[in-house]
Amino acid sequence: MEPSRIRTGPARGNLEALSGIFGRIGESTDDGRELERMSEALVHRGPDDVGLHTGAGIALGCRLLRTRGAEEARQPVADETGDVQAVIDGAIYNGDVLRRELERDGRALDQNSDAELLIRLYRREGPECVARLRGHFSFAIWDAGARRLVLARDHLGQKPLFYAETATGFYFASEIKALIAALPASPELDLESLDRYLSMRFIPGSGTMVRGIRKLPPAHWLVRDRDGGISTSRHWKLSFARKQRLSHDDYIERLEAKFEETVAVHMTPDGSSGAFLSGGLDSSLIVAMMARASGDPVPTFSIGFAEKEFDEIPHARLVAETFGTRQVEAQADTDLIRAIPAIIHGLDEPSDPVAASFFTASRLAAAHVKVALGGDGGNELFAGCDRYRGVLLTRYYSMVPGPIRRAIVAPLINAIPASFGYNSLKMKLRWFERMSGQRGLGERLAEAVSFFRFSQAEKELLLTAEARRGVEPGSAAREIADRFYESDAEHPIERMVYTDYCTRLPEHLLMLVDRMGMVHGLEVRSPLVDKELVETLATFPLNMKVRGQKSRYIWYKLAERLLPASIARRKKRGFRFPLAYWFAVKLHPFLLGVFEDSSLARDGIFDREYMLRILEEHRRRQVDHNWKIWMLLNLETWYRMTVQGSSLPETEAWIERHAGGV
């Protein structure tokens, strides 16, 4: 089988993508034009249709992508009285089961619409109906009789939802850019969220980078009542307390059956969905199950690199040949930097190199399908993150007295030249040294999450005294530690998994998956974060996931049944760009120009000399700073576009001026 080949370049032109919802409580201050601006800001999420309901002091809107054909109902959807209206972004996978249940109760459903299903459930159960749903979604329900607005996000936070309370009313939307388009005041940088982003590469909690705009946390609903009061409630919390007792092989059988069912419900009914294929375990097993469920070859999409150390195309091709997929490939290179403005435009916030990975892969897939399945969440599902075991091992390293570590071990680590390879020796040793300074396991986990980012000492060098004024140090770490200690799991590894489900996974990885797919008109579905699959694996004993120093044990056992041996036995690598090499050589002049021209430094937020010092240490290979450099580049781009109001073409031109012949 000869794969199709295309070469990726920078994104240009229309950035259309998928489904988005928006609305307002309060009277319009400009004859509804703010609603038009919100709708236009979300056109990329739903290019197929737009619907709007307006009434006395209320407006609900939806940009729609039709994934089930032209017969799918237009949104908003109302009940027969017109008193209850609903809009939804996403999909409910157990909709058929719930419809049959409602019909048995005499509640007929007339439309092919998840929004109608929501209304019927809400009329019967109130906001608590969200706990009955299986899927990836955010939604809004307006109850005119109660003068009540209900907002909700799915259990794992796959779909986003933001809101803002202003002097003119209450606004909500799927993306921050839609709220910025509606609000009268110019956006301002939220310094507390900036501090958290620098620590974690994501923003835990309900804050955003824009002051006054908040996000609804995953697994929560929000109610705004007739008096303007706002309350939030958590509708789901993952429990590890109850464990199944099965034989070794029965655990594998149970996993295979549930995984097969989960992949099937995530595929489109017409069989047109595709899959991202890296050649790693997660994506390969998803492709295997899609091939089992589909009568036609599954479209698969892979990204490669000229740098062989990072290129996984040969492994992806082996999987594609094994399961007879329609394989499409692309190669990424340093020209990716020209896509950074488009990436930031889609995200509404800065991120890290993983965003570029999703951006490139989604652009490739969107040229062929509307829905693609990805392997996001596999590390958490099977307790496979390296840091889980590493945090436990630091208990032994921390037994070495601190003065000895600081006087002898730390200087020896610093003397080792930096390697830009994956999991280098110097990186591992520095990791252990930093973790050992924390007392509790929750605090060590927080330090592990922030390891590649800026420590508190580094933030004090990067941020000016003015920018740090009023920002409470360590707040991001406490968000991580608090989640660790609230879990009902007995084993520390399962507490770490729970913490990731509450923080890093929804606010970083799944956020990137949603937004980078939407930029290109692609709905990305992630079977490995399906609520029912996650709950099932939480009942499996830890020794079916971690045995000694081997993690993802049961996942590898299933792979031995379904995949070629060379793929089933591959070690976890992760999809990464060779940014460390690019930043040290090819892109160093570009970065030098950008940092010297920094608006964040000019506006007194960052210290320019420290930014340049980071670049120089990386160029000399004293320290691998590639993650921090990417974050600073993203922050600079985001600040220009969001706070300073630079348009996408203007920002692309600014990047081009510095990129030159790169």
mmCIF file with all atom_site columns, C-alpha atoms in Angstrom, residues 513-614:
data_model
loop_
_atom_site.group_PDB
_atom_site.id
_atom_site.type_symbol
_atom_site.label_atom_id
_atom_site.label_alt_id
_atom_site.label_comp_id
_atom_site.label_asym_id
_atom_site.label_entity_id
_atom_site.label_seq_id
_atom_site.pdbx_PDB_ins_code
_atom_site.Cartn_x
_atom_site.Cartn_y
_atom_site.Cartn_z
_atom_site.occupancy
_atom_site.B_iso_or_equiv
_atom_site.pdbx_formal_charge
_atom_site.auth_seq_id
_atom_site.auth_comp_id
_atom_site.auth_asym_id
_atom_site.auth_atom_id
_atom_site.pdbx_PDB_model_num
ATOM 1   C CA . VAL A 1 513 ? -7.506  18.426  21.155 1.00 0.00 ? 513 VAL A CA 1
ATOM 2   C CA . ASP A 1 514 ? -10.826 20.270  20.950 1.00 0.00 ? 514 ASP A CA 1
ATOM 3   C CA . ARG A 1 515 ? -9.498  23.657  19.903 1.00 0.00 ? 515 ARG A CA 1
ATOM 4   C CA . MET A 1 516 ? -6.924  22.442  17.353 1.00 0.00 ? 516 MET A CA 1
ATOM 5   C CA . GLY A 1 517 ? -9.492  20.186  15.726 1.00 0.00 ? 517 GLY A CA 1
ATOM 6   C CA . MET A 1 518 ? -12.035 22.997  15.610 1.00 0.00 ? 518 MET A CA 1
ATOM 7   C CA . VAL A 1 519 ? -9.611  25.345  13.896 1.00 0.00 ? 519 VAL A CA 1
ATOM 8   C CA . HIS A 1 520 ? -9.692  23.024  10.893 1.00 0.00 ? 520 HIS A CA 1
ATOM 9   C CA . GLY A 1 521 ? -13.368 21.997  10.903 1.00 0.00 ? 521 GLY A CA 1
ATOM 10  C CA . LEU A 1 522 ? -12.603 18.647  12.535 1.00 0.00 ? 522 LEU A CA 1
ATOM 11  C CA . GLU A 1 523 ? -14.396 17.044  15.470 1.00 0.00 ? 523 GLU A CA 1
ATOM 12  C CA . VAL A 1 524 ? -11.897 15.003  17.475 1.00 0.00 ? 524 VAL A CA 1
ATOM 13  C CA . ARG A 1 525 ? -13.302 12.244  19.667 1.00 0.00 ? 525 ARG A CA 1
ATOM 14  C CA . SER A 1 526 ? -11.244 10.561  22.392 1.00 0.00 ? 526 SER A CA 1
ATOM 15  C CA . PRO A 1 527 ? -12.504 7.079   23.333 1.00 0.00 ? 527 PRO A CA 1
ATOM 16  C CA . LEU A 1 528 ? -9.908  6.643   26.085 1.00 0.00 ? 528 LEU A CA 1
ATOM 17  C CA . VAL A 1 529 ? -11.535 9.414   28.147 1.00 0.00 ? 529 VAL A CA 1
ATOM 18  C CA . ASP A 1 530 ? -15.029 8.013   27.743 1.00 0.00 ? 530 ASP A CA 1
ATOM 19  C CA . LYS A 1 531 ? -16.823 8.240   31.100 1.00 0.00 ? 531 LYS A CA 1
ATOM 20  C CA . GLU A 1 532 ? -17.877 4.592   31.209 1.00 0.00 ? 532 GLU A CA 1
ATOM 21  C CA . LEU A 1 533 ? -14.478 3.265   30.145 1.00 0.00 ? 533 LEU A CA 1
ATOM 22  C CA . VAL A 1 534 ? -12.745 5.456   32.733 1.00 0.00 ? 534 VAL A CA 1
ATOM 23  C CA . GLU A 1 535 ? -15.135 4.249   35.459 1.00 0.00 ? 535 GLU A CA 1
ATOM 24  C CA . THR A 1 536 ? -14.568 0.632   34.438 1.00 0.00 ? 536 THR A CA 1
ATOM 25  C CA . LEU A 1 537 ? -10.778 0.880   34.631 1.00 0.00 ? 537 LEU A CA 1
ATOM 26  C CA . ALA A 1 538 ? -11.017 2.611   38.012 1.00 0.00 ? 538 ALA A CA 1
ATOM 27  C CA . THR A 1 539 ? -12.514 -0.639  39.352 1.00 0.00 ? 539 THR A CA 1
ATOM 28  C CA . PHE A 1 540 ? -9.543  -2.718  38.131 1.00 0.00 ? 540 PHE A CA 1
ATOM 29  C CA . PRO A 1 541 ? -6.825  -3.355  40.733 1.00 0.00 ? 541 PRO A CA 1
ATOM 30  C CA . LEU A 1 542 ? -3.670  -1.330  40.306 1.00 0.00 ? 542 LEU A CA 1
ATOM 31  C CA . ASN A 1 543 ? -1.563  -4.439  39.688 1.00 0.00 ? 543 ASN A CA 1
ATOM 32  C CA . MET A 1 544 ? -3.389  -4.915  36.395 1.00 0.00 ? 544 MET A CA 1
ATOM 33  C CA . LYS A 1 545 ? -1.965  -1.543  35.312 1.00 0.00 ? 545 LYS A CA 1
ATOM 34  C CA . VAL A 1 546 ? 1.375   -1.297  37.109 1.00 0.00 ? 546 VAL A CA 1
ATOM 35  C CA . ARG A 1 547 ? 3.580   -4.313  37.867 1.00 0.00 ? 547 ARG A CA 1
ATOM 36  C CA . GLY A 1 548 ? 6.985   -3.479  39.286 1.00 0.00 ? 548 GLY A CA 1
ATOM 37  C CA . GLN A 1 549 ? 8.560   -0.982  36.927 1.00 0.00 ? 549 GLN A CA 1
ATOM 38  C CA . LYS A 1 550 ? 6.206   -1.895  34.059 1.00 0.00 ? 550 LYS A CA 1
ATOM 39  C CA . SER A 1 551 ? 3.188   0.351   33.609 1.00 0.00 ? 551 SER A CA 1
ATOM 40  C CA . ARG A 1 552 ? 0.147   -0.033  31.314 1.00 0.00 ? 552 ARG A CA 1
ATOM 41  C CA . TYR A 1 553 ? 0.399   -3.793  31.921 1.00 0.00 ? 553 TYR A CA 1
ATOM 42  C CA . ILE A 1 554 ? -3.119  -4.812  30.837 1.00 0.00 ? 554 ILE A CA 1
ATOM 43  C CA . TRP A 1 555 ? -2.972  -2.476  27.833 1.00 0.00 ? 555 TRP A CA 1
ATOM 44  C CA . TYR A 1 556 ? 0.158   -4.256  26.607 1.00 0.00 ? 556 TYR A CA 1
ATOM 45  C CA . LYS A 1 557 ? -1.539  -7.598  27.178 1.00 0.00 ? 557 LYS A CA 1
ATOM 46  C CA . LEU A 1 558 ? -4.457  -6.535  25.002 1.00 0.00 ? 558 LEU A CA 1
ATOM 47  C CA . ALA A 1 559 ? -2.006  -5.245  22.394 1.00 0.00 ? 559 ALA A CA 1
ATOM 48  C CA . GLU A 1 560 ? -0.387  -8.676  22.215 1.00 0.00 ? 560 GLU A CA 1
ATOM 49  C CA . ARG A 1 561 ? -3.760  -10.023 21.053 1.00 0.00 ? 561 ARG A CA 1
ATOM 50  C CA . LEU A 1 562 ? -4.503  -7.343  18.491 1.00 0.00 ? 562 LEU A CA 1
ATOM 51  C CA . LEU A 1 563 ? -1.302  -5.748  17.155 1.00 0.00 ? 563 LEU A CA 1
ATOM 52  C CA . PRO A 1 564 ? 1.883   -6.763  15.343 1.00 0.00 ? 564 PRO A CA 1
ATOM 53  C CA . ALA A 1 565 ? 4.500   -7.847  17.883 1.00 0.00 ? 565 ALA A CA 1
ATOM 54  C CA . SER A 1 566 ? 6.877   -4.977  17.064 1.00 0.00 ? 566 SER A CA 1
ATOM 55  C CA . ILE A 1 567 ? 4.138   -2.431  17.852 1.00 0.00 ? 567 ILE A CA 1
ATOM 56  C CA . ALA A 1 568 ? 2.737   -4.273  20.881 1.00 0.00 ? 568 ALA A CA 1
ATOM 57  C CA . ARG A 1 569 ? 6.169   -4.278  22.555 1.00 0.00 ? 569 ARG A CA 1
ATOM 58  C CA . ARG A 1 570 ? 7.154   -0.689  21.776 1.00 0.00 ? 570 ARG A CA 1
ATOM 59  C CA . LYS A 1 571 ? 7.949   1.578   24.694 1.00 0.00 ? 571 LYS A CA 1
ATOM 60  C CA . LYS A 1 572 ? 5.841   4.691   25.182 1.00 0.00 ? 572 LYS A CA 1
ATOM 61  C CA . ARG A 1 573 ? 7.377   7.689   23.413 1.00 0.00 ? 573 ARG A CA 1
ATOM 62  C CA . GLY A 1 574 ? 4.751   10.315  22.746 1.00 0.00 ? 574 GLY A CA 1
ATOM 63  C CA . PHE A 1 575 ? 4.404   12.492  19.660 1.00 0.00 ? 575 PHE A CA 1
ATOM 64  C CA . ARG A 1 576 ? 6.920   15.335  19.848 1.00 0.00 ? 576 ARG A CA 1
ATOM 65  C CA . PHE A 1 577 ? 8.466   17.918  17.573 1.00 0.00 ? 577 PHE A CA 1
ATOM 66  C CA . PRO A 1 578 ? 12.303  18.206  17.516 1.00 0.00 ? 578 PRO A CA 1
ATOM 67  C CA . LEU A 1 579 ? 12.003  21.747  18.850 1.00 0.00 ? 579 LEU A CA 1
ATOM 68  C CA . ALA A 1 580 ? 15.111  21.534  21.020 1.00 0.00 ? 580 ALA A CA 1
ATOM 69  C CA . TYR A 1 581 ? 17.288  21.041  17.936 1.00 0.00 ? 581 TYR A CA 1
ATOM 70  C CA . TRP A 1 582 ? 15.434  23.649  15.897 1.00 0.00 ? 582 TRP A CA 1
ATOM 71  C CA . PHE A 1 583 ? 15.618  26.279  18.667 1.00 0.00 ? 583 PHE A CA 1
ATOM 72  C CA . ALA A 1 584 ? 19.352  25.779  19.192 1.00 0.00 ? 584 ALA A CA 1
ATOM 73  C CA . VAL A 1 585 ? 20.323  26.148  15.530 1.00 0.00 ? 585 VAL A CA 1
ATOM 74  C CA . LYS A 1 586 ? 17.838  26.816  12.715 1.00 0.00 ? 586 LYS A CA 1
ATOM 75  C CA . LEU A 1 587 ? 15.414  28.974  14.688 1.00 0.00 ? 587 LEU A CA 1
ATOM 76  C CA . HIS A 1 588 ? 17.816  30.701  17.070 1.00 0.00 ? 588 HIS A CA 1
ATOM 77  C CA . PRO A 1 589 ? 18.082  33.939  14.989 1.00 0.00 ? 589 PRO A CA 1
ATOM 78  C CA . PHE A 1 590 ? 14.298  34.064  14.685 1.00 0.00 ? 590 PHE A CA 1
ATOM 79  C CA . LEU A 1 591 ? 13.830  33.665  18.445 1.00 0.00 ? 591 LEU A CA 1
ATOM 80  C CA . LEU A 1 592 ? 16.497  36.235  19.210 1.00 0.00 ? 592 LEU A CA 1
ATOM 81  C CA . GLY A 1 593 ? 14.650  38.807  17.109 1.00 0.00 ? 593 GLY A CA 1
ATOM 82  C CA . VAL A 1 594 ? 11.269  37.995  18.688 1.00 0.00 ? 594 VAL A CA 1
ATOM 83  C CA . PHE A 1 595 ? 12.571  38.222  22.261 1.00 0.00 ? 595 PHE A CA 1
ATOM 84  C CA . GLU A 1 596 ? 14.420  41.478  21.605 1.00 0.00 ? 596 GLU A CA 1
ATOM 85  C CA . ASP A 1 597 ? 11.157  42.849  20.169 1.00 0.00 ? 597 ASP A CA 1
ATOM 86  C CA . SER A 1 598 ? 9.036   41.550  23.077 1.00 0.00 ? 598 SER A CA 1
ATOM 87  C CA . SER A 1 599 ? 5.916   43.577  23.911 1.00 0.00 ? 599 SER A CA 1
ATOM 88  C CA . LEU A 1 600 ? 5.662   41.761  27.238 1.00 0.00 ? 600 LEU A CA 1
ATOM 89  C CA . ALA A 1 601 ? 9.105   43.115  28.129 1.00 0.00 ? 601 ALA A CA 1
ATOM 90  C CA . ARG A 1 602 ? 8.322   46.564  26.743 1.00 0.00 ? 602 ARG A CA 1
ATOM 91  C CA . ASP A 1 603 ? 5.130   46.726  28.847 1.00 0.00 ? 603 ASP A CA 1
ATOM 92  C CA . GLY A 1 604 ? 7.030   45.884  32.022 1.00 0.00 ? 604 GLY A CA 1
ATOM 93  C CA . ILE A 1 605 ? 5.758   42.320  32.536 1.00 0.00 ? 605 ILE A CA 1
ATOM 94  C CA . PHE A 1 606 ? 8.836   40.273  31.560 1.00 0.00 ? 606 PHE A CA 1
ATOM 95  C CA . ASP A 1 607 ? 12.543  40.898  32.062 1.00 0.00 ? 607 ASP A CA 1
ATOM 96  C CA . ARG A 1 608 ? 14.073  40.908  28.583 1.00 0.00 ? 608 ARG A CA 1
ATOM 97  C CA . GLU A 1 609 ? 17.591  40.073  29.796 1.00 0.00 ? 609 GLU A CA 1
ATOM 98  C CA . TYR A 1 610 ? 16.390  36.885  31.440 1.00 0.00 ? 610 TYR A CA 1
ATOM 99  C CA . MET A 1 611 ? 14.509  35.885  28.271 1.00 0.00 ? 611 MET A CA 1
ATOM 100 C CA . LEU A 1 612 ? 17.725  36.297  26.264 1.00 0.00 ? 612 LEU A CA 1
ATOM 101 C CA . ARG A 1 613 ? 19.677  34.377  28.894 1.00 0.00 ? 613 ARG A CA 1
ATOM 102 C CA . ILE A 1 614 ? 17.339  31.390  28.461 1.00 0.00 ? 614 ILE A CA 1
#
